[in-house]
mmCIF file of C-alpha atoms in Angstrom:
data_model
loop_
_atom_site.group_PDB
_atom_site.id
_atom_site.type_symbol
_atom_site.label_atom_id
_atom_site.label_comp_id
_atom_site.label_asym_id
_atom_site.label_seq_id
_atom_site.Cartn_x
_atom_site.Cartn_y
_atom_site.Cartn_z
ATOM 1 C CA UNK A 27 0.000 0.000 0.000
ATOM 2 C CA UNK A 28 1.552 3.677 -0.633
ATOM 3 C CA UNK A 29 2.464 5.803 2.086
ATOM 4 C CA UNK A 30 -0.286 8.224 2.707
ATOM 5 C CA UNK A 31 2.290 11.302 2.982
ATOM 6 C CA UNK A 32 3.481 13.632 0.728
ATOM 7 C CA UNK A 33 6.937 14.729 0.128
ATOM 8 C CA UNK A 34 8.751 17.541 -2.538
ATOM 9 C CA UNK A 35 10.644 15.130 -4.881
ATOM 10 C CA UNK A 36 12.505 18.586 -5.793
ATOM 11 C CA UNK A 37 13.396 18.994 -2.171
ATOM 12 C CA UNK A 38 16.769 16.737 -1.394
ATOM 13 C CA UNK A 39 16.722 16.694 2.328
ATOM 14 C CA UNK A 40 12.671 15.934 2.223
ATOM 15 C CA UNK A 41 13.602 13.185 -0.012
ATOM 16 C CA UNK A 42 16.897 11.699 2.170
ATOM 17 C CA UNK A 43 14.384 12.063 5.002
ATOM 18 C CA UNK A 44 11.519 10.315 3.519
ATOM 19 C CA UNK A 45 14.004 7.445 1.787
ATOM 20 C CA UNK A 46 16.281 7.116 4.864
ATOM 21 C CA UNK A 47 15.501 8.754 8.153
ATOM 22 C CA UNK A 48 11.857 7.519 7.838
ATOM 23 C CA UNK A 49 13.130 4.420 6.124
ATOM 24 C CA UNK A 50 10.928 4.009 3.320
ATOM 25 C CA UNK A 51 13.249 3.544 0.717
ATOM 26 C CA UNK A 52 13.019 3.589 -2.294
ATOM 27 C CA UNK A 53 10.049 1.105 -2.341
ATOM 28 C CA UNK A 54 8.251 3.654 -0.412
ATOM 29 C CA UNK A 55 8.654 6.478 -3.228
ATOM 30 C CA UNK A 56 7.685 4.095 -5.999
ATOM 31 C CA UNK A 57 5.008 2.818 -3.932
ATOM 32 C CA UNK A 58 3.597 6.577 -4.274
ATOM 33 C CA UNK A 59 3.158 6.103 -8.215
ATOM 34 C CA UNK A 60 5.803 8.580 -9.051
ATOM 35 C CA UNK A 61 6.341 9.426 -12.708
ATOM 36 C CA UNK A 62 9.841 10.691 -13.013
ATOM 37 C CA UNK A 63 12.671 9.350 -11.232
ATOM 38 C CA UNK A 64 14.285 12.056 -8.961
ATOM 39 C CA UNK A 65 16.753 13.813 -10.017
ATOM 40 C CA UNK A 66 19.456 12.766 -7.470
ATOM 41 C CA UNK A 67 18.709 8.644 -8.584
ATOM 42 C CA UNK A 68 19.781 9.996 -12.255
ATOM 43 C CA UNK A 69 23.318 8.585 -12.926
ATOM 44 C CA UNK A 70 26.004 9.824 -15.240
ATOM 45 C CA UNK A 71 25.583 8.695 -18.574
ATOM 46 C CA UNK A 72 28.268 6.399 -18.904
ATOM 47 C CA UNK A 73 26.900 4.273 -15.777
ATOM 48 C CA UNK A 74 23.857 3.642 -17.222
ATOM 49 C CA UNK A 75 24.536 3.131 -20.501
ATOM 50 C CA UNK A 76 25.585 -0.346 -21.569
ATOM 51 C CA UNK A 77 27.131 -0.082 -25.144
ATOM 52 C CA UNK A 78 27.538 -3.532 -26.171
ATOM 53 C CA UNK A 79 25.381 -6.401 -24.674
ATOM 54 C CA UNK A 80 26.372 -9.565 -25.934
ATOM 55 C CA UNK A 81 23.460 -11.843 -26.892
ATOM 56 C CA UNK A 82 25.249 -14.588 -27.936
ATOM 57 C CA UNK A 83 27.208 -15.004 -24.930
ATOM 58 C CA UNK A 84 26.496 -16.348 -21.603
ATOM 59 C CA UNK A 85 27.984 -17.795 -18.666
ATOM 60 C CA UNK A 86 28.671 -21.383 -18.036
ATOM 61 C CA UNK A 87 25.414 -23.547 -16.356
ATOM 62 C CA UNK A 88 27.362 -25.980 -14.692
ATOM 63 C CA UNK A 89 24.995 -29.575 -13.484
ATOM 64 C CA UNK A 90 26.385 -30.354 -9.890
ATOM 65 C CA UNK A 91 24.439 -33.416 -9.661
ATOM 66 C CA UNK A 92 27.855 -35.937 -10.249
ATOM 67 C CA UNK A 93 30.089 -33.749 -7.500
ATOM 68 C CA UNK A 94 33.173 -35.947 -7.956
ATOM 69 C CA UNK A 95 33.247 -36.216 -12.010
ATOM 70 C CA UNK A 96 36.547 -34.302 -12.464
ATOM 71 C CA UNK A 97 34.802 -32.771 -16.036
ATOM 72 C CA UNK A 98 32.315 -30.797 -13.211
ATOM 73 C CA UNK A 99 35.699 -29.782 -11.601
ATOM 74 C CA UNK A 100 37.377 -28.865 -14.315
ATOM 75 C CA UNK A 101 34.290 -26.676 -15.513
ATOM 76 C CA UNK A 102 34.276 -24.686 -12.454
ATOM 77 C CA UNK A 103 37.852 -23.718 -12.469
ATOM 78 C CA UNK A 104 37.652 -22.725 -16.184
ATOM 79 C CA UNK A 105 34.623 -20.687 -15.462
ATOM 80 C CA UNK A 106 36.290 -19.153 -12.591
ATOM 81 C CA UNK A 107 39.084 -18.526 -14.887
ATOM 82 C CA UNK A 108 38.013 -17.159 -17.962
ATOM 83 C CA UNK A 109 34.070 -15.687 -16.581
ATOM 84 C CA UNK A 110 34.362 -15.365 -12.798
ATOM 85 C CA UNK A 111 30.907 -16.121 -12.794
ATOM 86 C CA UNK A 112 28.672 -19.021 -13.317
ATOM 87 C CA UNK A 113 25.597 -20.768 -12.828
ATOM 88 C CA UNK A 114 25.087 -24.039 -10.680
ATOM 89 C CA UNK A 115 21.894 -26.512 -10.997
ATOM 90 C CA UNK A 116 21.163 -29.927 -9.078
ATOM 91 C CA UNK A 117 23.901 -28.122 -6.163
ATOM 92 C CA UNK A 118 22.070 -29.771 -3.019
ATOM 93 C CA UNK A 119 20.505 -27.145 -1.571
ATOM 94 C CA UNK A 120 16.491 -27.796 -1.558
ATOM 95 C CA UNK A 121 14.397 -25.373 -3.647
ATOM 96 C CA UNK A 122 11.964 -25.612 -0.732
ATOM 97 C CA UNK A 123 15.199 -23.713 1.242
ATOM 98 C CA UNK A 124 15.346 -21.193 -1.979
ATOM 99 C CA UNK A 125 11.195 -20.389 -2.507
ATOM 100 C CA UNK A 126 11.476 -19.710 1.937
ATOM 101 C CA UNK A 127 14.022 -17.410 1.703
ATOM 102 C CA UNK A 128 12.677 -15.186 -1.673
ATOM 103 C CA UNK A 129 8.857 -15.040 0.584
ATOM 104 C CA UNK A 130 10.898 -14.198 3.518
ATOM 105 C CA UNK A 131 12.548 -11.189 1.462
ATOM 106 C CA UNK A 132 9.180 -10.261 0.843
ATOM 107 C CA UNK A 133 7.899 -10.568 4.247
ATOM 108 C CA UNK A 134 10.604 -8.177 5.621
ATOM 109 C CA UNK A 135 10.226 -5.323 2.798
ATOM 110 C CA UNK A 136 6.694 -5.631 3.271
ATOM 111 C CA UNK A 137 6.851 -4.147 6.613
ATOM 112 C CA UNK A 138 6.138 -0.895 7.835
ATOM 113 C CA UNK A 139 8.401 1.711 7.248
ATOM 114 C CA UNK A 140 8.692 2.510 10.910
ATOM 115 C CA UNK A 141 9.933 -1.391 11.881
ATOM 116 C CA UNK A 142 12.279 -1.533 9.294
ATOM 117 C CA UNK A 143 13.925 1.621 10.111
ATOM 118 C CA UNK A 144 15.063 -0.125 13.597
ATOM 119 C CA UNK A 145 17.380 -1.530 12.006
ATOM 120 C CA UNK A 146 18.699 1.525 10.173
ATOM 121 C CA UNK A 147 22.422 2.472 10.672
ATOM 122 C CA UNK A 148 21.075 5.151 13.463
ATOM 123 C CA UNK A 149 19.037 2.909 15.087
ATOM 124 C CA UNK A 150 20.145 -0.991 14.957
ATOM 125 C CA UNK A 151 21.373 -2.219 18.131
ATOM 126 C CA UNK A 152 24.302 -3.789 16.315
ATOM 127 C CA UNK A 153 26.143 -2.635 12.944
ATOM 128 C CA UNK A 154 25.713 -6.331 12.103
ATOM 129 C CA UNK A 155 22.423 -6.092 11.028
ATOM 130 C CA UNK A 156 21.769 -3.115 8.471
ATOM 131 C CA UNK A 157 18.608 -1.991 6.800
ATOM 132 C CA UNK A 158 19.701 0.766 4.134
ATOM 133 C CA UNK A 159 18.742 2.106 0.982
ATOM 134 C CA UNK A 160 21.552 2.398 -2.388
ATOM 135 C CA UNK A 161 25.040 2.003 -1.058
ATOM 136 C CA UNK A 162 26.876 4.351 0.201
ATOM 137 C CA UNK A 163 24.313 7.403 0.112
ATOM 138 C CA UNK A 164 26.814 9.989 1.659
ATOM 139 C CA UNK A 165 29.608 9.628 -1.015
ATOM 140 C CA UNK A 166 27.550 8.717 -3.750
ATOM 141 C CA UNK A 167 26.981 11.359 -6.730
ATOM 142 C CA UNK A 168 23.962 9.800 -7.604
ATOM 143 C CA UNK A 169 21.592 7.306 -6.069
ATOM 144 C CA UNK A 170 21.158 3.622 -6.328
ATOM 145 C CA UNK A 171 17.657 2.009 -6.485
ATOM 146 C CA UNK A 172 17.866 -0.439 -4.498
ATOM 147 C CA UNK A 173 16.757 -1.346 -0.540
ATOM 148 C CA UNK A 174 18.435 -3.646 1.395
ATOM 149 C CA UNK A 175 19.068 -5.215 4.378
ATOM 150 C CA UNK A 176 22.541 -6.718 5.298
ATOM 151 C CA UNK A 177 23.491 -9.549 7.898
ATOM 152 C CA UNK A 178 26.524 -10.119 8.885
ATOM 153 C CA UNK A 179 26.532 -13.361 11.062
ATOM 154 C CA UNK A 180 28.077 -14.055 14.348
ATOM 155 C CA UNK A 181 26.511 -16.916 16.063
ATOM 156 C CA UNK A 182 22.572 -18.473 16.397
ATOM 157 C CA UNK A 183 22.426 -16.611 19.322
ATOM 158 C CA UNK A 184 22.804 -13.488 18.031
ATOM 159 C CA UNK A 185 20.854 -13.791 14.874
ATOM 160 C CA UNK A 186 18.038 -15.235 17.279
ATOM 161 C CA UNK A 187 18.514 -12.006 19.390
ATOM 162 C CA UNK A 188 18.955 -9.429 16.490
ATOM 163 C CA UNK A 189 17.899 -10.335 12.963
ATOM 164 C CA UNK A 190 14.251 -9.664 12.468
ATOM 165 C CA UNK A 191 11.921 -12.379 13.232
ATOM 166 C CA UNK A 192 10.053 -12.131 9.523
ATOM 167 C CA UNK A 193 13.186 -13.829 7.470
ATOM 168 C CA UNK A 194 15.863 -14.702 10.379
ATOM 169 C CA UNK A 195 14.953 -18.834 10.286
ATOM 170 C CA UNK A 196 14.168 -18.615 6.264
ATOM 171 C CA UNK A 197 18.149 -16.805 5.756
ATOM 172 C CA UNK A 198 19.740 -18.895 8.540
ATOM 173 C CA UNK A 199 18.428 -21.930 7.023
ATOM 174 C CA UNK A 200 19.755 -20.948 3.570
ATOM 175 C CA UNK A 201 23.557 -20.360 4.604
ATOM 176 C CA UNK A 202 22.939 -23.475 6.615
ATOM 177 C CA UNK A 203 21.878 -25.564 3.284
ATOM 178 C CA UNK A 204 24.670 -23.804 1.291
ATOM 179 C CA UNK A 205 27.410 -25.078 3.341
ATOM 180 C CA UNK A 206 28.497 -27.772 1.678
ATOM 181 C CA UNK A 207 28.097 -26.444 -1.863
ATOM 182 C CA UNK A 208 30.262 -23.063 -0.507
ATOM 183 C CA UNK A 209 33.167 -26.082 0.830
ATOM 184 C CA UNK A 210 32.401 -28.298 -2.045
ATOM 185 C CA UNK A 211 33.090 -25.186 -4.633
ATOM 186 C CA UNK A 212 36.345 -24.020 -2.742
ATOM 187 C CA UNK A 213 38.185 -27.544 -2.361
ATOM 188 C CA UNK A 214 38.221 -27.625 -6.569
ATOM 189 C CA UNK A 215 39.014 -24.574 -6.705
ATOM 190 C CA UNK A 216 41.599 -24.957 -4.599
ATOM 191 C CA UNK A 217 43.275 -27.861 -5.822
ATOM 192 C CA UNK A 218 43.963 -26.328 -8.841
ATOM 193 C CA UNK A 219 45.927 -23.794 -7.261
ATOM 194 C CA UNK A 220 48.261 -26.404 -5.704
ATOM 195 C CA UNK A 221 46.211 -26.233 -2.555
ATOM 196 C CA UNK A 222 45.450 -29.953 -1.908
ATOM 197 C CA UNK A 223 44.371 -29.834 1.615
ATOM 198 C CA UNK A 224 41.671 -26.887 3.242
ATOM 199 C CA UNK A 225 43.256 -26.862 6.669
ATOM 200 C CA UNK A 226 41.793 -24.971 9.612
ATOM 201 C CA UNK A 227 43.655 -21.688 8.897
ATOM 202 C CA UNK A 228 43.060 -22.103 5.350
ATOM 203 C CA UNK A 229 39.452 -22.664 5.857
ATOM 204 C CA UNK A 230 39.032 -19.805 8.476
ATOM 205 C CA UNK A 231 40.749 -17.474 5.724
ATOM 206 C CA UNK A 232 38.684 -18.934 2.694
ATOM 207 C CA UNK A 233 35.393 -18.810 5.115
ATOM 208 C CA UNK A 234 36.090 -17.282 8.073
ATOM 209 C CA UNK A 235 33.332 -14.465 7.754
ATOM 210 C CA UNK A 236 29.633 -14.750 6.368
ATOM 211 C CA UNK A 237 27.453 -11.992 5.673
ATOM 212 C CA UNK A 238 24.156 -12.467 3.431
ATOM 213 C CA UNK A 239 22.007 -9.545 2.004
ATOM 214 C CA UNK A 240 18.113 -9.632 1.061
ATOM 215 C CA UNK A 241 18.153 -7.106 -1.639
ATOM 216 C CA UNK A 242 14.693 -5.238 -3.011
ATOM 217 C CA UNK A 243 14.790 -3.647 -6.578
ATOM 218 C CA UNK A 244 11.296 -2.076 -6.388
ATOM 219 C CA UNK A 245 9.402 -0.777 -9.710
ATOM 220 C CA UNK A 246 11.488 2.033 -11.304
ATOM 221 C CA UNK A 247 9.930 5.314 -13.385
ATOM 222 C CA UNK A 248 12.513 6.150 -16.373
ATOM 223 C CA UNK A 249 14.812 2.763 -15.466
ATOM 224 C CA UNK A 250 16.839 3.879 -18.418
ATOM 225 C CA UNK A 251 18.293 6.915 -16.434
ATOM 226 C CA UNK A 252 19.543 4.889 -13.131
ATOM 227 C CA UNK A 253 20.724 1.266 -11.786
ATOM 228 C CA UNK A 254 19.811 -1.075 -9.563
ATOM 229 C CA UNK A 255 23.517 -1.260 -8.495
ATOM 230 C CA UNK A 256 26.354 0.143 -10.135
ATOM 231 C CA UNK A 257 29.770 -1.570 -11.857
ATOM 232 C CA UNK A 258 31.615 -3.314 -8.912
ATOM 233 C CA UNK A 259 33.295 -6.312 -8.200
ATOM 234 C CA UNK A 260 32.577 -7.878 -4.740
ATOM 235 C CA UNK A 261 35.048 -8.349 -1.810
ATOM 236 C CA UNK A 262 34.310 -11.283 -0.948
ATOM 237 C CA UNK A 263 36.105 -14.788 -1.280
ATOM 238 C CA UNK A 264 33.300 -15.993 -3.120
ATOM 239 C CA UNK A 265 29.313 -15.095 -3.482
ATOM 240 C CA UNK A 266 26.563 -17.294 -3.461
ATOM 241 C CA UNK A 267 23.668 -15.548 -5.220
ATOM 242 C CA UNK A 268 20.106 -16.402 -5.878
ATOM 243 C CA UNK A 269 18.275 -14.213 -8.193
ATOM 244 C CA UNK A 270 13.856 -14.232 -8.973
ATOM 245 C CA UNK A 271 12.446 -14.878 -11.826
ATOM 246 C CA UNK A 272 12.821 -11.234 -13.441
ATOM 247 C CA UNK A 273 16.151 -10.640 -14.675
ATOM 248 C CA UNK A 274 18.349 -7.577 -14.466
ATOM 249 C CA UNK A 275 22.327 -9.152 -13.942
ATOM 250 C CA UNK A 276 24.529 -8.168 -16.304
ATOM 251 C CA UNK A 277 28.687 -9.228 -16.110
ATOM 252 C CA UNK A 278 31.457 -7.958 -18.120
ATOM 253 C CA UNK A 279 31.977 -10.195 -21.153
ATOM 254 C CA UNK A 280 35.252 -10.666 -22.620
ATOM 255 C CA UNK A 281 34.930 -8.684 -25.893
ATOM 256 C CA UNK A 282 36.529 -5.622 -24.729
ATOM 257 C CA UNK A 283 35.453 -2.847 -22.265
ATOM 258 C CA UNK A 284 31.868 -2.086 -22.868
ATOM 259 C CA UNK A 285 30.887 -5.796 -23.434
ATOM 260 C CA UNK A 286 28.054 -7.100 -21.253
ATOM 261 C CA UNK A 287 25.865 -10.401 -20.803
ATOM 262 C CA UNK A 288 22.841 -10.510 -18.860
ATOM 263 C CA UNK A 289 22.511 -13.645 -16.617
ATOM 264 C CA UNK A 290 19.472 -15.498 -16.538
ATOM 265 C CA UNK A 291 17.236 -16.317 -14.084
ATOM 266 C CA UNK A 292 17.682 -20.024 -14.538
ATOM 267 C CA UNK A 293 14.644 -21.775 -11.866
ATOM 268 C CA UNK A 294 16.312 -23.493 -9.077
ATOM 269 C CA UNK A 295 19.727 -22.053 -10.390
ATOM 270 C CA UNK A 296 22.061 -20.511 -7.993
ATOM 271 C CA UNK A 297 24.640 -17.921 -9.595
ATOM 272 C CA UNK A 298 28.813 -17.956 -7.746
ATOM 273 C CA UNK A 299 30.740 -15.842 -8.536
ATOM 274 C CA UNK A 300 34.470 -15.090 -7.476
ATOM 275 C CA UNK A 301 35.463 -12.145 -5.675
ATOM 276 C CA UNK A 302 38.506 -9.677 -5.230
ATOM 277 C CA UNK A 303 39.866 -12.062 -2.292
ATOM 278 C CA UNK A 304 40.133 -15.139 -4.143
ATOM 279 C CA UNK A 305 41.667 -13.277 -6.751
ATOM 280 C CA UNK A 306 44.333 -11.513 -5.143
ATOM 281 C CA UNK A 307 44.589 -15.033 -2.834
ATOM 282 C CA UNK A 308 44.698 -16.788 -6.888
ATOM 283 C CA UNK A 309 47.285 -14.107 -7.728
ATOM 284 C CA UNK A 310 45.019 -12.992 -10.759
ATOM 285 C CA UNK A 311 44.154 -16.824 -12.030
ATOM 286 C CA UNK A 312 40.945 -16.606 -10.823
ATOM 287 C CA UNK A 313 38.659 -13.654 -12.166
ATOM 288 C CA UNK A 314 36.676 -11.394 -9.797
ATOM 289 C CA UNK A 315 34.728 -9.745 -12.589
ATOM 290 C CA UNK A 316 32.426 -6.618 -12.571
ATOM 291 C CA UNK A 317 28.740 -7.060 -12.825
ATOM 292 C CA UNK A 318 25.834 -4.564 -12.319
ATOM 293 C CA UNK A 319 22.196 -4.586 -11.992
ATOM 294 C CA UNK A 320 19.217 -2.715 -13.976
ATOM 295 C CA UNK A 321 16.539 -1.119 -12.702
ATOM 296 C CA UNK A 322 13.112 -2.496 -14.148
ATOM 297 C CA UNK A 323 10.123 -0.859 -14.702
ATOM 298 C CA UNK A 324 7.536 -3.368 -14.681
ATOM 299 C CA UNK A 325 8.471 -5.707 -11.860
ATOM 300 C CA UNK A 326 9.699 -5.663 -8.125
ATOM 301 C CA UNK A 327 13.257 -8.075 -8.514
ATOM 302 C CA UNK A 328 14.857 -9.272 -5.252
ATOM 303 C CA UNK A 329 18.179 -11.191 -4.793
ATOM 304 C CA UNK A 330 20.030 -12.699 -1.900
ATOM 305 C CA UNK A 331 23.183 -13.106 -2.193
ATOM 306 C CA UNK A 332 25.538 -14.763 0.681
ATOM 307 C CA UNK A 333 29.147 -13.219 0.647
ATOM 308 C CA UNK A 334 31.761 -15.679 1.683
ATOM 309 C CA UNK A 335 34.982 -13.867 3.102
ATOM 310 C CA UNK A 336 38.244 -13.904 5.259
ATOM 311 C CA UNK A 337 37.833 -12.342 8.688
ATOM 312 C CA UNK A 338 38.472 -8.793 9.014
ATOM 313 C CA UNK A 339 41.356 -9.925 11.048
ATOM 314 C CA UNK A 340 43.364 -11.916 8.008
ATOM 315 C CA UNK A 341 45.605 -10.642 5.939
ATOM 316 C CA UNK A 342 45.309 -11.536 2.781
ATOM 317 C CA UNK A 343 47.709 -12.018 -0.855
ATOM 318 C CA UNK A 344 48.898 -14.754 -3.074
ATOM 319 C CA UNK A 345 48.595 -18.023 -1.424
ATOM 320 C CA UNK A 346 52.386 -19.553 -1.117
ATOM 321 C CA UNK A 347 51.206 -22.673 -2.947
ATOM 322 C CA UNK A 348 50.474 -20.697 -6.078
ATOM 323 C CA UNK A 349 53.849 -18.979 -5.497
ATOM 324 C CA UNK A 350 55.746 -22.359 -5.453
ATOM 325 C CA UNK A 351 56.998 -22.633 -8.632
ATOM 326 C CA UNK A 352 58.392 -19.275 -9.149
ATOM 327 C CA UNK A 353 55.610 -16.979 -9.761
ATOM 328 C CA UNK A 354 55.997 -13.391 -9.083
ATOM 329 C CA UNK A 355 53.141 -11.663 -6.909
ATOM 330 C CA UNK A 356 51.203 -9.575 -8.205
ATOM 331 C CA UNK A 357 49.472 -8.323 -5.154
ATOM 332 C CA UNK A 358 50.833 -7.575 -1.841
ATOM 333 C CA UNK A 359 49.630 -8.854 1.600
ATOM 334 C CA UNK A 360 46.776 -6.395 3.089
ATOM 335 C CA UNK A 361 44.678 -6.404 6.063
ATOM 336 C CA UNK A 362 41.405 -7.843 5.023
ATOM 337 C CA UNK A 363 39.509 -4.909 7.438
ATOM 338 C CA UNK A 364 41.438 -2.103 5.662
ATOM 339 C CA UNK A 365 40.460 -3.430 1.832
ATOM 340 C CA UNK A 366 36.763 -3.746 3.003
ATOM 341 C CA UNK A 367 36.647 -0.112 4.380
ATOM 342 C CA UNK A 368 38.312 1.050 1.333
ATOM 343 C CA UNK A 369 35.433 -0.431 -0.851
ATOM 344 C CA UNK A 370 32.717 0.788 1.191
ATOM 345 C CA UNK A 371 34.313 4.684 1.437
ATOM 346 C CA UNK A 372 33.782 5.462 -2.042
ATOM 347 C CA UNK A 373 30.640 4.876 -4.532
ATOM 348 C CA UNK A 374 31.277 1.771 -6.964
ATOM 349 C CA UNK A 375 33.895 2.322 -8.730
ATOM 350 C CA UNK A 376 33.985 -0.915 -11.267
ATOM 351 C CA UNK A 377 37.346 -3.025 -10.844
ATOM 352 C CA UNK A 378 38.629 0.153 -8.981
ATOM 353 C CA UNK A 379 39.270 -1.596 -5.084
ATOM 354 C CA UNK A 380 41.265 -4.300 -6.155
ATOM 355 C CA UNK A 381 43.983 -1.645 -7.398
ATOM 356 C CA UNK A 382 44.577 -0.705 -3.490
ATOM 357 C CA UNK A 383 46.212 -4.488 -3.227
ATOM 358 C CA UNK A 384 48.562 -4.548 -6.631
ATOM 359 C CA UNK A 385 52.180 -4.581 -5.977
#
């Protein structure tokens, strides 16, 4: 139902107020039927803009169903390698598990503006749990539209204390189901980097964080003149993404600078892709590739995607393994902490972060 208030769309503090102090979002503003997107969720031309999309293309679907046929291995290191991304069916992890946690999404947007916003950055008892709106809104140019709410886990105890009781089970029992895929998925990887064994400390540095968004990509006026989210890369060691029905994921192909393929919503599919700490750990073997969403005009999309990461503690660089033979680095050892803060200080920036860890 639209909020029964009225706001000047003109008016940039009414709108920050209305979008984030009140916590409406931006599913509140295009619950109100606007007609023109605001002018402060208009981005630059050449972020919304994609020149080239490349219909012949697409990622790799990759059948999980015979785990130990070394052709499936093979196929997800050569994905990881030459796409960064691909697509996983028959992985193990219940659709029942999937279906809960999209309602659950639903169930938490759905709520009133006033109980989402305790969990706004002003108001959440922990910065654990996060409801926001675009991504960084005070060093952003221009606006993302997107709502979301972020989770970074800790223990049961204190997702049963803290995460909202409308999609805490429904999450938790999605990173629960994805366990073994998340392992499964690493130990190939890793072998082919000359890492034959996951050992504890390799583990906690592969996996020793977990933080999973429900993202809400609510109906957009003018879509062509803004994003759902802009060009990045993620941090993480790897994410675990599972998309609706509706579409909107676009990666950076291989044909050059402005080529881009849209990922389909496959049913039952979940997307992986490889992030900046597996490819600085990979010294540049494995691809952490840039990818971006559209906003849509005719549907609500959600996503939830589960970031896999080091601890904030580890540092991270090439793994000595992939060094063995002689290889020269190519990134240097940095404090896992200090490469996430740089990522979240600036607007996205494309491929931009992993620069802050080259040699």
């Amino acid at each position: 139902m639209a909020p029964a208030i009225s706001i000047s769309l003109n008016d940039s503090s009414d709108l920050t107020d209305f979008v984030i102090n009140q916590g409406h979002g931006v599913k509140g503003l295009s619950e109100m039927g606007i007609k023109a997107l605001p002018e402060q969720y208009i981005q630059p031309m050449e972020e919304r803009v994609m020149t080239k999309i490349e219909p012949r293309e697409s990622i790799p679907v990759i059948d999980m169903s015979k785990w130990d046929d070394p052709q499936v291995a093979n196929s997800i290191c050569d994905a990881a390698e030459k796409w960064g991304f691909f697509q996983v069916v028959n992985h193990g992890v219940p659709i029942e598990v999937l279906d809960n946690v999209k309602k659950a999404t639903y169930g938490f947007f759905g709520l009133p503006a006033e109980e989402k916003r305790k969990y706004s950055k002003e108001n959440s008892p922990s910065n654990n749990v996060r409801f926001g709106t675009s991504f960084t809104p005070q060093v952003e140019k221009a606006l993302e539209w997107k709502d979301y709410l972020s989770l970074f886990y800790v223990s049961e105890e204190e997702a049963a204390a803290l995460w909202p009781s409308v999609c805490r089970d429904e999450i938790l029992g999605y990173m629960k189901s994805s366990k073994v895929l998340i392992n499964h998925l690493l130990q190939v990887l890793m072998k082919r980097l000359n890492v034959n064994e996951i050992d504890e400390t390799k583990q906690s540095l592969l996996t020793g964080s977990v933080r999973t968004n429900i993202n809400y990509y609510p109906i957009c006026p003018n879509p062509e003149l803004t994003v759902g989210v802009g060009r990045h890369s993620d941090v993480s060691t790897l994410t675990v993404l599972l998309q609706d029905s509706v579409g909107g994921l676009y990666v950076r192909g291989n044909e050059g600078e402005d080529s881009w393929i849209h990922v389909p919503p496959i049913n039952g599919a979940i997307v992986i892709n490889i992030g900046d700490a597996l490819q600085i750990m990979s010294n540049g073997r494995y691809r952490s590739v840039e990818h971006r969403v559209t906003a849509n005009g005719s549907s609500n999309r959600i996503s939830v995607p589960i970031f896999v990461n080091p601890r904030p503690q580890d540092m991270i660089g090439p793994l000595p393994e992939v060094l063995a033979n002689g290889e020269k680095p190519i990134y240097k050892q940095v404090l896992y902490s200090d490469y996430v803060k740089h990522f979240f200080r600036k607007a996205h920036d494309g491929k931009d972060t992993v620069d802050f860890a080259k040699i």
